[in-house]
């Protein structure tokens, strides 16, 4: 282990990934987390005998998790046992159609058997989404976009030559409409936009690569819940000698007059280091920890649209539903109106799409026998304001009414434990600006280039990780941001590449 410890602020997935990557290349690490436990958006809560993951629920891009652990000399399976889901999601359309989606060849069959889509159309769509992924993921997900080497190499040249295949000029909805005529299939494909908190009517068709990520590469559950990811990372970090301090809010990032990082202030104690990795939301970092609201990057970030947020109901349900899977979607009848209300009118959708995640289906200990833990998520506009309880209640009634129609059971009468999470709570608990789930939205063509860089060009020794910086939000991307930020640090400090270590 070399020199003084490097400091990581925030124990979200990006911070944990940066900490583990630093330890993997022999650096010392101290991580400070303001909450009682690490995890950030990926935390857990107990209501009576029920356990709930608070935020993310679907694991994709397993290879990113494997890579992070293998860099540290460990096998993912020994820390985070992932289980491939079959089916991945049960979709309930407003016309009464039900489809269980799967991955790879099973996905082609399940969709073409239930919707007005031929196997040939499905294969063509799978190939189209795979090609976008193949052309983009190394450049846009695994490298810094702020280094010239990223642009001058054979891979990027190949992608540039096939630039029209990346489909940047159409919106996701336009591209999907050109591929399919069945409105249900278009709605199913358009849902990918919600995986980065955007609208399919604005986000570029490039993000159809998310369909490949889920259905081409597969969706996974974690044997001991999503929080098992956080537990596994924490265990490996501590095995390698990393120190994690919880209930330790960083009050200030310290720097000298040449803007060289000198350490952090935590509960009136100073910890010195010339290298700090920040996993906290970019706006929170500049405004509250650096006290640098004059920074051009801070000003620019303030003007960018945050991704959408969510209202989550955590319900302990006294009963089981065999017709439901681990992931379930009850689509609204008018998707365009729903996204217009969330992204343009900034209000709760009048008729929302309902997402229900039930981890007790794969992790029985998450609910008492004969019962289920329902995580019910509604996409909502980003907001710092406290939600009006009357509006939340109205939304709850709308959701319960829709579920009553679909499942022919009064779910409301089966709720025996209950809590709700609002955008305001997300901001308060994780520091996420306006409770946005994925940093800035991807509603414009340039969003990938607008995300904050991983190495500061304003503060020497400051690195940025997490869902609000490059390459963006979502669990695998937050993990990648940790690795890319450490790769940036190694490049800048003359170390060998993380990917080659
Ligand atoms: C409801 C919800 C549903 C989601 N669904 C999915 C999904 O299905 N799939 C998916 O891939 N992703 C999903 N996401 C997104 C995913 O959870 C995030 O992109 C990812 O977890 C963000 O990680 P992060 O590193 O940016 O940090 P965050 O989780 O934002 O953590 C930042 C950490 O920094 C800490 N912190 C802040 N300020 C300080 C300070 N001053 N001092 C010390 N510590 C501080 C916070 O307490 C927090 O622990 C969802 C998110 C939410 C909220």
PDB file of N, CA, C and O in Angstrom, residues 98 330 398-410:
ATOM      1  N   UNK A  98     -51.000  -9.820 -21.817  1.00  0.00           N
ATOM      2  CA  UNK A  98     -49.889 -10.037 -20.873  1.00  0.00           C
ATOM      3  C   UNK A  98     -48.735 -10.699 -21.604  1.00  0.00           C
ATOM      4  O   UNK A  98     -48.938 -11.644 -22.354  1.00  0.00           O
ATOM      5  N   UNK A 330     -47.246  -2.573 -15.243  1.00  0.00           N
ATOM      6  CA  UNK A 330     -48.624  -2.340 -15.663  1.00  0.00           C
ATOM      7  C   UNK A 330     -48.620  -1.029 -16.442  1.00  0.00           C
ATOM      8  O   UNK A 330     -48.514   0.052 -15.846  1.00  0.00           O
ATOM      9  N   UNK A 398     -55.141   5.867  -7.170  1.00  0.00           N
ATOM     10  CA  UNK A 398     -55.152   5.545  -8.616  1.00  0.00           C
ATOM     11  C   UNK A 398     -54.447   4.204  -8.846  1.00  0.00           C
ATOM     12  O   UNK A 398     -54.926   3.365  -9.619  1.00  0.00           O
ATOM     13  N   UNK A 399     -53.303   4.028  -8.187  1.00  0.00           N
ATOM     14  CA  UNK A 399     -52.528   2.786  -8.351  1.00  0.00           C
ATOM     15  C   UNK A 399     -53.356   1.598  -7.860  1.00  0.00           C
ATOM     16  O   UNK A 399     -53.496   0.575  -8.541  1.00  0.00           O
ATOM     17  N   UNK A 400     -53.952   1.738  -6.675  1.00  0.00           N
ATOM     18  CA  UNK A 400     -54.721   0.615  -6.104  1.00  0.00           C
ATOM     19  C   UNK A 400     -55.935   0.284  -6.961  1.00  0.00           C
ATOM     20  O   UNK A 400     -56.284  -0.883  -7.140  1.00  0.00           O
ATOM     21  N   UNK A 401     -56.561   1.320  -7.529  1.00  0.00           N
ATOM     22  CA  UNK A 401     -57.735   1.089  -8.374  1.00  0.00           C
ATOM     23  C   UNK A 401     -57.335   0.305  -9.624  1.00  0.00           C
ATOM     24  O   UNK A 401     -57.990  -0.653 -10.022  1.00  0.00           O
ATOM     25  N   UNK A 402     -56.215   0.730 -10.230  1.00  0.00           N
ATOM     26  CA  UNK A 402     -55.751   0.038 -11.441  1.00  0.00           C
ATOM     27  C   UNK A 402     -55.394  -1.423 -11.132  1.00  0.00           C
ATOM     28  O   UNK A 402     -55.717  -2.335 -11.900  1.00  0.00           O
ATOM     29  N   UNK A 403     -54.720  -1.641 -10.001  1.00  0.00           N
ATOM     30  CA  UNK A 403     -54.330  -3.009  -9.637  1.00  0.00           C
ATOM     31  C   UNK A 403     -55.556  -3.872  -9.346  1.00  0.00           C
ATOM     32  O   UNK A 403     -55.580  -5.062  -9.651  1.00  0.00           O
ATOM     33  N   UNK A 404     -56.582  -3.246  -8.796  1.00  0.00           N
ATOM     34  CA  UNK A 404     -57.818  -3.981  -8.516  1.00  0.00           C
ATOM     35  C   UNK A 404     -58.429  -4.478  -9.823  1.00  0.00           C
ATOM     36  O   UNK A 404     -58.852  -5.626  -9.944  1.00  0.00           O
ATOM     37  N   UNK A 405     -58.421  -3.591 -10.828  1.00  0.00           N
ATOM     38  CA  UNK A 405     -58.982  -3.979 -12.136  1.00  0.00           C
ATOM     39  C   UNK A 405     -58.157  -5.083 -12.787  1.00  0.00           C
ATOM     40  O   UNK A 405     -58.681  -6.026 -13.345  1.00  0.00           O
ATOM     41  N   UNK A 406     -56.817  -4.938 -12.704  1.00  0.00           N
ATOM     42  CA  UNK A 406     -55.937  -5.885 -13.397  1.00  0.00           C
ATOM     43  C   UNK A 406     -55.880  -7.237 -12.697  1.00  0.00           C
ATOM     44  O   UNK A 406     -55.873  -8.269 -13.347  1.00  0.00           O
ATOM     45  N   UNK A 407     -55.779  -7.204 -11.359  1.00  0.00           N
ATOM     46  CA  UNK A 407     -55.556  -8.453 -10.620  1.00  0.00           C
ATOM     47  C   UNK A 407     -56.845  -9.011 -10.003  1.00  0.00           C
ATOM     48  O   UNK A 407     -56.853 -10.101  -9.443  1.00  0.00           O
ATOM     49  N   UNK A 408     -57.915  -8.225 -10.091  1.00  0.00           N
ATOM     50  CA  UNK A 408     -59.234  -8.605  -9.548  1.00  0.00           C
ATOM     51  C   UNK A 408     -59.168  -8.922  -8.054  1.00  0.00           C
ATOM     52  O   UNK A 408     -59.815  -9.834  -7.558  1.00  0.00           O
ATOM     53  N   UNK A 409     -58.327  -8.189  -7.361  1.00  0.00           N
ATOM     54  CA  UNK A 409     -58.200  -8.338  -5.906  1.00  0.00           C
ATOM     55  C   UNK A 409     -58.032  -6.934  -5.326  1.00  0.00           C
ATOM     56  O   UNK A 409     -57.394  -6.080  -5.947  1.00  0.00           O
ATOM     57  N   UNK A 410     -58.565  -6.720  -4.136  1.00  0.00           N
ATOM     58  CA  UNK A 410     -58.389  -5.431  -3.469  1.00  0.00           C
ATOM     59  C   UNK A 410     -57.038  -5.443  -2.743  1.00  0.00           C
ATOM     60  O   UNK A 410     -56.948  -5.825  -1.574  1.00  0.00           O
TER      61      UNK A 410
END
